[in-house]
């Protein structure tokens, strides 16, 4: 599988790469290595990969190139081309419901997909698909989300091929089905990419499958994990205003989106992670309260916006004023009218080196609704929960946010603290997150190919507080031999401003006669902190990292 | 043993406290708990306590009070009192060598001690000593180092009692024996407190016994661990000059000690730790290269001096100049004339929040020779090795220090890296240290008293990078039950400027029928980093934390 490693010099000839890979793979011997592990709490992975690892390698790479160079141009040419009629309603064809389409999701029942208003039976096309079997991800549903990801489809040639497989129209009342249910607080949710694996639907929380996650150093917006505590608000950027209040002063400053965009612009690369990332593994020790995340509740993006320190200085807040916290309130409300809230220590907000941003762009485009449109606070190195989305109000205060999420959630406790004995006032609100790593390839239970006596292990590692990953050690013999992984992708920023994760890989010699393999990985950060060995001794009732 | 906990309201009535304690203890049942442990790498303690834990508690407390309030006054009154003749040469008495005195170190051979030029047989006094058995620490040697620590002795009444036990004079040529051997590069070493347990003599490296170490939040200078790489230089403060060079500029600024002292003064409380602290435990897994430290290569002091950032700005260095490192050179030289050297990243030197100091005082007095007189760089939150003593030169540079200690030492590696495969260029120089804790009471192998069904466990915890300890968990049943320790002494400074350790204690219920007990402790810092469980998986060939 080493041939599938991301290679920047190959350009966008991704399908060629896939073919090459497939040929080489057919010569390989497959062994029954069942992947599992019990140590180093970062290593357990519960998510199942949705697509084969071959396809993943290719898709991931393409996605990376696409998001960064080609997406705008491709979309522009598409909308300007009037000759394209793919997906438009066609008279004289039968109508099908989404449910009916859904039944046709395997070769046995034929492979149906939808595109806009069109329904297609692509069974005969599957074997001809240049991207191989990954076309089956869309079986029984729409190809649109995948085409958004794999932009090579956005050309006339593809649309023409597609229309040759046309069998009908999508039932009229199901076009755009997911939006505009005003009776449901979740009736205005954005449409999400189906590859996101939900941990909950309302509110929407979902993660990217791990093997796809590590294909991109910069996580595409479409597959960036979503952690919402409340319904996604609908915000009109034209009327949006950010309020900034300084406690004890009788004035509130406001900024429109345009005013914010006129202030000096700053871009950083930062990983955001949920405190509950990999909670699913902790749950195996003993049940915890919280979403059952795999290792995909993490992502890395470029964030562009205005420095929080600039805003605070603009409104007259200085280091020596004695304020201790900066509180954030979202525009997402619960049924009682309370908004999501959190706070950070004022030093992190005021310190230019802290790099806290009021971001309006994520990976070069306006922040998507699920990620905080139009403004999200980015507090790099700090738990996702303080990176408040849909920011409506900033309060400079002597106190932390009084919100549930600051006071009675996102805190760590001793493994022996239970819901009868827990006292949330005794534990500090999580800010910086500790060092973590995860094995994303193989997945737990995968059969793993042995090439030249070695298996390929890949994953990510990250540490909060601006620390850089300096080493990842991997073992397949319970620590008798540790292999130092290659740090394949790493930002050049130095601590204490190193905000992004590190992608790593290592080829490890294995005993080919073995039937099962347990892989451990541990990361070391620039403060030489490393990971504890097991979840047992860091278990906590909220399942925080 | 809970009665011996440090209690600030008791004032200096330390001897009374000791008597109380002894009485209470005689009513207790002693169990054969043998303390040992194998997990959580912070827990193994190899150092043997030199004095009983009762005495330690008392001594430690007194020492704390003494150093902070009474030492200057007591010394002044002593030198002004002309009636004191204790320890002066007395005609007509026999002379004894240090060796002869050394033979008389037990009740069987009588207890002899020296004080200045006097030799005393105090066998009959031992049972009358208000401080109990701890007088035996000095058996066969000089009481002076202990009297420096336990300043209550510095009064006429004590001197009078002492002289009643006079039996002779110390052999003339052995008075002040330790100094002024010019043929030995180590001939000018300072006299050290004998309770310091040496890891090496030349250069001198020594630590405080753990049970005494945790008696003081502020470690007294006399028992602060010493880590010297080379002989201690003799520096005349009157002619001392600090040189500051900016690489690429043809000028060197100099500062005399008086000039430095005239600059704005800053005091911080900071813990300094050797990267090899607790290396002795790592050695048990497999031999490492380095001094065999127990858990005492750490200490906390108040450091007073001028901010390094002020000095750098004074000489014209600014954030945007593009320099990356600040190098330090000591005035301690090896045989080739090379000095000890190290460097830190420039952000740490320039950031006011980094709190790097050029310190001239340690705990309110001029920094002792062993700790860097007259100027030591204090880089709080950063490994001791970068806190360069006897500072002679600062170089603002684009490069790290080229010194051996920056380039080929004080770096971490994978457990499987050995001396055949190690490449020091592949690993970053240790700066911030990771979270650590140590159990200092009981010591490994101690018999532990059970009081009301509980044992008392005490220790310290610390984390580098300005992180605060937020929790210490302790277990005596291999993690089935974790007990949250009380954080007894902690500085009020908040992260990321929390530089001092935390002293903790916890009473843990134990099964009194058990004969052996294994105690584990783990600390959690404000970034929620915690400690790995075993030394096996963090073992590294230089034995760094």
PDB file of N, CA and C in Angstrom, chain B residues 385-463:
ATOM      1  N   UNK B 385      18.658  22.565  32.665  1.00  0.00           N
ATOM      2  CA  UNK B 385      19.863  22.704  31.840  1.00  0.00           C
ATOM      3  C   UNK B 385      19.935  24.018  31.075  1.00  0.00           C
ATOM      4  N   UNK B 386      18.780  24.666  30.835  1.00  0.00           N
ATOM      5  CA  UNK B 386      18.807  25.964  30.127  1.00  0.00           C
ATOM      6  C   UNK B 386      18.864  27.133  31.110  1.00  0.00           C
ATOM      7  N   UNK B 387      18.754  26.857  32.386  1.00  0.00           N
ATOM      8  CA  UNK B 387      18.838  27.885  33.433  1.00  0.00           C
ATOM      9  C   UNK B 387      20.312  28.058  33.791  1.00  0.00           C
ATOM     10  N   UNK B 388      21.041  28.640  32.872  1.00  0.00           N
ATOM     11  CA  UNK B 388      22.505  28.632  32.940  1.00  0.00           C
ATOM     12  C   UNK B 388      22.998  29.435  34.150  1.00  0.00           C
ATOM     13  N   UNK B 389      23.910  28.796  34.902  1.00  0.00           N
ATOM     14  CA  UNK B 389      24.506  29.424  36.083  1.00  0.00           C
ATOM     15  C   UNK B 389      25.749  30.219  35.687  1.00  0.00           C
ATOM     16  N   UNK B 390      26.191  31.072  36.613  1.00  0.00           N
ATOM     17  CA  UNK B 390      27.423  31.836  36.415  1.00  0.00           C
ATOM     18  C   UNK B 390      27.447  32.465  35.026  1.00  0.00           C
ATOM     19  N   UNK B 391      26.364  33.111  34.705  1.00  0.00           N
ATOM     20  CA  UNK B 391      26.172  33.627  33.346  1.00  0.00           C
ATOM     21  C   UNK B 391      27.232  34.659  32.991  1.00  0.00           C
ATOM     22  N   UNK B 392      27.923  34.415  31.879  1.00  0.00           N
ATOM     23  CA  UNK B 392      28.968  35.346  31.462  1.00  0.00           C
ATOM     24  C   UNK B 392      28.619  36.079  30.182  1.00  0.00           C
ATOM     25  N   UNK B 393      27.835  35.418  29.346  1.00  0.00           N
ATOM     26  CA  UNK B 393      27.623  35.979  28.019  1.00  0.00           C
ATOM     27  C   UNK B 393      26.260  35.552  27.483  1.00  0.00           C
ATOM     28  N   UNK B 394      25.578  36.521  26.854  1.00  0.00           N
ATOM     29  CA  UNK B 394      24.322  36.253  26.160  1.00  0.00           C
ATOM     30  C   UNK B 394      24.561  36.538  24.688  1.00  0.00           C
ATOM     31  N   UNK B 395      24.124  35.631  23.823  1.00  0.00           N
ATOM     32  CA  UNK B 395      24.276  35.854  22.384  1.00  0.00           C
ATOM     33  C   UNK B 395      22.904  35.712  21.730  1.00  0.00           C
ATOM     34  N   UNK B 396      22.447  36.791  21.112  1.00  0.00           N
ATOM     35  CA  UNK B 396      21.179  36.753  20.378  1.00  0.00           C
ATOM     36  C   UNK B 396      21.492  36.292  18.962  1.00  0.00           C
ATOM     37  N   UNK B 397      20.844  35.209  18.559  1.00  0.00           N
ATOM     38  CA  UNK B 397      21.331  34.512  17.358  1.00  0.00           C
ATOM     39  C   UNK B 397      20.185  33.939  16.533  1.00  0.00           C
ATOM     40  N   UNK B 398      20.527  33.562  15.317  1.00  0.00           N
ATOM     41  CA  UNK B 398      19.565  32.801  14.522  1.00  0.00           C
ATOM     42  C   UNK B 398      19.645  31.319  14.837  1.00  0.00           C
ATOM     43  N   UNK B 399      20.700  30.951  15.560  1.00  0.00           N
ATOM     44  CA  UNK B 399      20.919  29.523  15.813  1.00  0.00           C
ATOM     45  C   UNK B 399      20.858  29.178  17.295  1.00  0.00           C
ATOM     46  N   UNK B 400      20.569  27.915  17.552  1.00  0.00           N
ATOM     47  CA  UNK B 400      20.677  27.397  18.910  1.00  0.00           C
ATOM     48  C   UNK B 400      22.127  27.416  19.358  1.00  0.00           C
ATOM     49  N   UNK B 401      22.338  27.305  20.656  1.00  0.00           N
ATOM     50  CA  UNK B 401      23.684  27.118  21.182  1.00  0.00           C
ATOM     51  C   UNK B 401      24.321  25.889  20.529  1.00  0.00           C
ATOM     52  N   UNK B 402      25.600  26.013  20.201  1.00  0.00           N
ATOM     53  CA  UNK B 402      26.317  24.878  19.617  1.00  0.00           C
ATOM     54  C   UNK B 402      26.873  23.950  20.688  1.00  0.00           C
ATOM     55  N   UNK B 403      26.596  24.244  21.927  1.00  0.00           N
ATOM     56  CA  UNK B 403      27.251  23.486  22.996  1.00  0.00           C
ATOM     57  C   UNK B 403      26.808  22.029  22.994  1.00  0.00           C
ATOM     58  N   UNK B 404      27.671  21.217  23.533  1.00  0.00           N
ATOM     59  CA  UNK B 404      27.369  19.799  23.698  1.00  0.00           C
ATOM     60  C   UNK B 404      26.018  19.590  24.371  1.00  0.00           C
ATOM     61  N   UNK B 405      25.753  20.416  25.386  1.00  0.00           N
ATOM     62  CA  UNK B 405      24.566  20.180  26.218  1.00  0.00           C
ATOM     63  C   UNK B 405      23.274  20.566  25.501  1.00  0.00           C
ATOM     64  N   UNK B 406      23.401  21.419  24.480  1.00  0.00           N
ATOM     65  CA  UNK B 406      22.219  21.767  23.683  1.00  0.00           C
ATOM     66  C   UNK B 406      22.052  20.801  22.516  1.00  0.00           C
ATOM     67  N   UNK B 407      23.187  20.391  21.941  1.00  0.00           N
ATOM     68  CA  UNK B 407      23.126  19.618  20.696  1.00  0.00           C
ATOM     69  C   UNK B 407      23.123  18.110  20.926  1.00  0.00           C
ATOM     70  N   UNK B 408      23.889  17.658  21.884  1.00  0.00           N
ATOM     71  CA  UNK B 408      24.094  16.208  22.012  1.00  0.00           C
ATOM     72  C   UNK B 408      23.772  15.666  23.395  1.00  0.00           C
ATOM     73  N   UNK B 409      22.891  16.324  24.054  1.00  0.00           N
ATOM     74  CA  UNK B 409      22.496  15.928  25.404  1.00  0.00           C
ATOM     75  C   UNK B 409      21.119  16.550  25.629  1.00  0.00           C
ATOM     76  N   UNK B 410      20.450  16.167  26.688  1.00  0.00           N
ATOM     77  CA  UNK B 410      19.160  16.756  27.042  1.00  0.00           C
ATOM     78  C   UNK B 410      18.187  16.749  25.860  1.00  0.00           C
ATOM     79  N   UNK B 411      18.078  15.572  25.269  1.00  0.00           N
ATOM     80  CA  UNK B 411      17.104  15.344  24.213  1.00  0.00           C
ATOM     81  C   UNK B 411      16.438  13.995  24.473  1.00  0.00           C
ATOM     82  N   UNK B 412      15.233  13.832  23.980  1.00  0.00           N
ATOM     83  CA  UNK B 412      14.508  12.587  24.192  1.00  0.00           C
ATOM     84  C   UNK B 412      14.495  11.724  22.939  1.00  0.00           C
ATOM     85  N   UNK B 413      14.401  10.425  23.146  1.00  0.00           N
ATOM     86  CA  UNK B 413      14.374   9.485  22.020  1.00  0.00           C
ATOM     87  C   UNK B 413      13.380   8.360  22.284  1.00  0.00           C
ATOM     88  N   UNK B 414      13.112   7.607  21.242  1.00  0.00           N
ATOM     89  CA  UNK B 414      12.245   6.444  21.353  1.00  0.00           C
ATOM     90  C   UNK B 414      12.904   5.392  22.245  1.00  0.00           C
ATOM     91  N   UNK B 415      12.096   4.570  22.924  1.00  0.00           N
ATOM     92  CA  UNK B 415      12.678   3.502  23.755  1.00  0.00           C
ATOM     93  C   UNK B 415      13.570   2.549  22.970  1.00  0.00           C
ATOM     94  N   UNK B 416      13.362   2.456  21.670  1.00  0.00           N
ATOM     95  CA  UNK B 416      14.176   1.507  20.891  1.00  0.00           C
ATOM     96  C   UNK B 416      15.408   2.140  20.263  1.00  0.00           C
ATOM     97  N   UNK B 417      15.611   3.427  20.508  1.00  0.00           N
ATOM     98  CA  UNK B 417      16.828   4.075  20.002  1.00  0.00           C
ATOM     99  C   UNK B 417      17.986   3.761  20.949  1.00  0.00           C
ATOM    100  N   UNK B 418      19.083   3.242  20.405  1.00  0.00           N
ATOM    101  CA  UNK B 418      20.248   2.947  21.251  1.00  0.00           C
ATOM    102  C   UNK B 418      21.456   3.752  20.793  1.00  0.00           C
ATOM    103  N   UNK B 419      22.583   3.545  21.450  1.00  0.00           N
ATOM    104  CA  UNK B 419      23.760   4.367  21.148  1.00  0.00           C
ATOM    105  C   UNK B 419      24.320   4.080  19.763  1.00  0.00           C
ATOM    106  N   UNK B 420      23.948   2.966  19.159  1.00  0.00           N
ATOM    107  CA  UNK B 420      24.385   2.707  17.780  1.00  0.00           C
ATOM    108  C   UNK B 420      23.515   3.451  16.773  1.00  0.00           C
ATOM    109  N   UNK B 421      22.255   3.694  17.130  1.00  0.00           N
ATOM    110  CA  UNK B 421      21.334   4.269  16.143  1.00  0.00           C
ATOM    111  C   UNK B 421      20.981   5.728  16.430  1.00  0.00           C
ATOM    112  N   UNK B 422      21.377   6.221  17.586  1.00  0.00           N
ATOM    113  CA  UNK B 422      20.935   7.569  17.961  1.00  0.00           C
ATOM    114  C   UNK B 422      21.505   8.641  17.025  1.00  0.00           C
ATOM    115  N   UNK B 423      20.659   9.580  16.667  1.00  0.00           N
ATOM    116  CA  UNK B 423      21.078  10.729  15.864  1.00  0.00           C
ATOM    117  C   UNK B 423      20.533  11.972  16.571  1.00  0.00           C
ATOM    118  N   UNK B 424      21.417  12.655  17.259  1.00  0.00           N
ATOM    119  CA  UNK B 424      20.964  13.778  18.086  1.00  0.00           C
ATOM    120  C   UNK B 424      20.375  14.919  17.269  1.00  0.00           C
ATOM    121  N   UNK B 425      20.721  14.971  15.979  1.00  0.00           N
ATOM    122  CA  UNK B 425      20.150  16.059  15.177  1.00  0.00           C
ATOM    123  C   UNK B 425      18.662  15.833  14.911  1.00  0.00           C
ATOM    124  N   UNK B 426      18.183  14.611  15.137  1.00  0.00           N
ATOM    125  CA  UNK B 426      16.800  14.280  14.811  1.00  0.00           C
ATOM    126  C   UNK B 426      15.804  14.624  15.929  1.00  0.00           C
ATOM    127  N   UNK B 427      16.318  15.048  17.041  1.00  0.00           N
ATOM    128  CA  UNK B 427      15.441  15.258  18.196  1.00  0.00           C
ATOM    129  C   UNK B 427      15.637  16.685  18.717  1.00  0.00           C
ATOM    130  N   UNK B 428      14.548  17.346  19.087  1.00  0.00           N
ATOM    131  CA  UNK B 428      14.699  18.728  19.551  1.00  0.00           C
ATOM    132  C   UNK B 428      15.260  18.788  20.974  1.00  0.00           C
ATOM    133  N   UNK B 429      16.047  19.821  21.217  1.00  0.00           N
ATOM    134  CA  UNK B 429      16.560  20.060  22.570  1.00  0.00           C
ATOM    135  C   UNK B 429      15.381  20.252  23.516  1.00  0.00           C
ATOM    136  N   UNK B 430      15.421  19.579  24.641  1.00  0.00           N
ATOM    137  CA  UNK B 430      14.346  19.728  25.625  1.00  0.00           C
ATOM    138  C   UNK B 430      14.288  21.178  26.088  1.00  0.00           C
ATOM    139  N   UNK B 431      13.095  21.747  26.064  1.00  0.00           N
ATOM    140  CA  UNK B 431      12.870  23.058  26.683  1.00  0.00           C
ATOM    141  C   UNK B 431      11.862  22.851  27.822  1.00  0.00           C
ATOM    142  N   UNK B 432      10.563  22.995  27.531  1.00  0.00           N
ATOM    143  CA  UNK B 432       9.574  22.768  28.577  1.00  0.00           C
ATOM    144  C   UNK B 432       9.567  21.296  28.974  1.00  0.00           C
ATOM    145  N   UNK B 433       9.384  21.054  30.252  1.00  0.00           N
ATOM    146  CA  UNK B 433       9.326  19.674  30.741  1.00  0.00           C
ATOM    147  C   UNK B 433       7.877  19.226  30.893  1.00  0.00           C
ATOM    148  N   UNK B 434       7.638  17.921  30.765  1.00  0.00           N
ATOM    149  CA  UNK B 434       6.267  17.406  30.892  1.00  0.00           C
ATOM    150  C   UNK B 434       5.829  17.312  32.351  1.00  0.00           C
ATOM    151  N   UNK B 435       4.555  16.983  32.524  1.00  0.00           N
ATOM    152  CA  UNK B 435       3.986  16.851  33.869  1.00  0.00           C
ATOM    153  C   UNK B 435       4.637  15.672  34.596  1.00  0.00           C
ATOM    154  N   UNK B 436       4.894  15.867  35.877  1.00  0.00           N
ATOM    155  CA  UNK B 436       5.547  14.834  36.685  1.00  0.00           C
ATOM    156  C   UNK B 436       4.953  14.871  38.083  1.00  0.00           C
ATOM    157  N   UNK B 437       5.006  13.760  38.785  1.00  0.00           N
ATOM    158  CA  UNK B 437       4.714  13.757  40.211  1.00  0.00           C
ATOM    159  C   UNK B 437       5.632  12.736  40.852  1.00  0.00           C
ATOM    160  N   UNK B 438       5.771  12.843  42.161  1.00  0.00           N
ATOM    161  CA  UNK B 438       6.582  11.866  42.878  1.00  0.00           C
ATOM    162  C   UNK B 438       5.989  11.655  44.259  1.00  0.00           C
ATOM    163  N   UNK B 439       6.009  10.423  44.686  1.00  0.00           N
ATOM    164  CA  UNK B 439       5.638  10.093  46.061  1.00  0.00           C
ATOM    165  C   UNK B 439       6.897  10.229  46.907  1.00  0.00           C
ATOM    166  N   UNK B 440       6.860  11.109  47.871  1.00  0.00           N
ATOM    167  CA  UNK B 440       8.048  11.333  48.708  1.00  0.00           C
ATOM    168  C   UNK B 440       7.874  10.768  50.116  1.00  0.00           C
ATOM    169  N   UNK B 441       6.666  10.493  50.483  1.00  0.00           N
ATOM    170  CA  UNK B 441       6.392   9.865  51.764  1.00  0.00           C
ATOM    171  C   UNK B 441       5.234   8.907  51.572  1.00  0.00           C
ATOM    172  N   UNK B 442       5.353   7.634  51.820  1.00  0.00           N
ATOM    173  CA  UNK B 442       6.574   6.977  52.316  1.00  0.00           C
ATOM    174  C   UNK B 442       7.623   6.827  51.219  1.00  0.00           C
ATOM    175  N   UNK B 443       8.820   6.430  51.671  1.00  0.00           N
ATOM    176  CA  UNK B 443       9.847   6.040  50.720  1.00  0.00           C
ATOM    177  C   UNK B 443       9.686   4.572  50.389  1.00  0.00           C
ATOM    178  N   UNK B 444      10.261   4.176  49.278  1.00  0.00           N
ATOM    179  CA  UNK B 444      10.167   2.783  48.883  1.00  0.00           C
ATOM    180  C   UNK B 444      10.766   1.901  49.978  1.00  0.00           C
ATOM    181  N   UNK B 445      10.028   0.880  50.362  1.00  0.00           N
ATOM    182  CA  UNK B 445      10.507  -0.057  51.372  1.00  0.00           C
ATOM    183  C   UNK B 445      10.201   0.354  52.808  1.00  0.00           C
ATOM    184  N   UNK B 446       9.692   1.572  53.022  1.00  0.00           N
ATOM    185  CA  UNK B 446       9.357   2.024  54.376  1.00  0.00           C
ATOM    186  C   UNK B 446       8.281   1.147  54.995  1.00  0.00           C
ATOM    187  N   UNK B 447       8.367   0.999  56.310  1.00  0.00           N
ATOM    188  CA  UNK B 447       7.215   0.508  57.057  1.00  0.00           C
ATOM    189  C   UNK B 447       6.308   1.701  57.317  1.00  0.00           C
ATOM    190  N   UNK B 448       5.060   1.528  57.044  1.00  0.00           N
ATOM    191  CA  UNK B 448       4.133   2.658  57.093  1.00  0.00           C
ATOM    192  C   UNK B 448       3.125   2.466  58.213  1.00  0.00           C
ATOM    193  N   UNK B 449       2.875   3.531  58.941  1.00  0.00           N
ATOM    194  CA  UNK B 449       1.914   3.445  60.045  1.00  0.00           C
ATOM    195  C   UNK B 449       0.496   3.604  59.517  1.00  0.00           C
ATOM    196  N   UNK B 450      -0.416   2.861  60.087  1.00  0.00           N
ATOM    197  CA  UNK B 450      -1.825   2.972  59.739  1.00  0.00           C
ATOM    198  C   UNK B 450      -2.535   3.701  60.874  1.00  0.00           C
ATOM    199  N   UNK B 451      -3.159   4.799  60.568  1.00  0.00           N
ATOM    200  CA  UNK B 451      -3.866   5.603  61.567  1.00  0.00           C
ATOM    201  C   UNK B 451      -5.328   5.686  61.150  1.00  0.00           C
ATOM    202  N   UNK B 452      -6.196   5.268  62.031  1.00  0.00           N
ATOM    203  CA  UNK B 452      -7.629   5.255  61.720  1.00  0.00           C
ATOM    204  C   UNK B 452      -7.898   4.553  60.384  1.00  0.00           C
ATOM    205  N   UNK B 453      -7.177   3.486  60.158  1.00  0.00           N
ATOM    206  CA  UNK B 453      -7.407   2.695  58.956  1.00  0.00           C
ATOM    207  C   UNK B 453      -6.800   3.267  57.695  1.00  0.00           C
ATOM    208  N   UNK B 454      -6.083   4.380  57.829  1.00  0.00           N
ATOM    209  CA  UNK B 454      -5.531   5.049  56.632  1.00  0.00           C
ATOM    210  C   UNK B 454      -4.019   5.207  56.710  1.00  0.00           C
ATOM    211  N   UNK B 455      -3.400   5.291  55.564  1.00  0.00           N
ATOM    212  CA  UNK B 455      -2.002   5.715  55.514  1.00  0.00           C
ATOM    213  C   UNK B 455      -1.941   7.098  54.867  1.00  0.00           C
ATOM    214  N   UNK B 456      -0.883   7.808  55.221  1.00  0.00           N
ATOM    215  CA  UNK B 456      -0.686   9.136  54.649  1.00  0.00           C
ATOM    216  C   UNK B 456       0.334   9.041  53.528  1.00  0.00           C
ATOM    217  N   UNK B 457      -0.007   9.566  52.377  1.00  0.00           N
ATOM    218  CA  UNK B 457       0.913   9.587  51.229  1.00  0.00           C
ATOM    219  C   UNK B 457       1.101  11.044  50.842  1.00  0.00           C
ATOM    220  N   UNK B 458       2.347  11.437  50.639  1.00  0.00           N
ATOM    221  CA  UNK B 458       2.633  12.829  50.304  1.00  0.00           C
ATOM    222  C   UNK B 458       3.637  12.899  49.163  1.00  0.00           C
ATOM    223  N   UNK B 459       3.617  13.997  48.471  1.00  0.00           N
ATOM    224  CA  UNK B 459       4.582  14.168  47.395  1.00  0.00           C
ATOM    225  C   UNK B 459       4.491  15.525  46.751  1.00  0.00           C
ATOM    226  N   UNK B 460       5.139  15.633  45.620  1.00  0.00           N
ATOM    227  CA  UNK B 460       5.057  16.867  44.840  1.00  0.00           C
ATOM    228  C   UNK B 460       4.602  16.540  43.433  1.00  0.00           C
ATOM    229  N   UNK B 461       4.145  17.545  42.734  1.00  0.00           N
ATOM    230  CA  UNK B 461       3.808  17.417  41.320  1.00  0.00           C
ATOM    231  C   UNK B 461       4.153  18.736  40.651  1.00  0.00           C
ATOM    232  N   UNK B 462       4.475  18.672  39.395  1.00  0.00           N
ATOM    233  CA  UNK B 462       4.866  19.878  38.669  1.00  0.00           C
ATOM    234  C   UNK B 462       4.708  19.626  37.185  1.00  0.00           C
ATOM    235  N   UNK B 463       4.535  20.710  36.449  1.00  0.00           N
ATOM    236  CA  UNK B 463       4.521  20.603  34.996  1.00  0.00           C
ATOM    237  C   UNK B 463       5.224  21.822  34.421  1.00  0.00           C
TER     238      UNK B 463
END
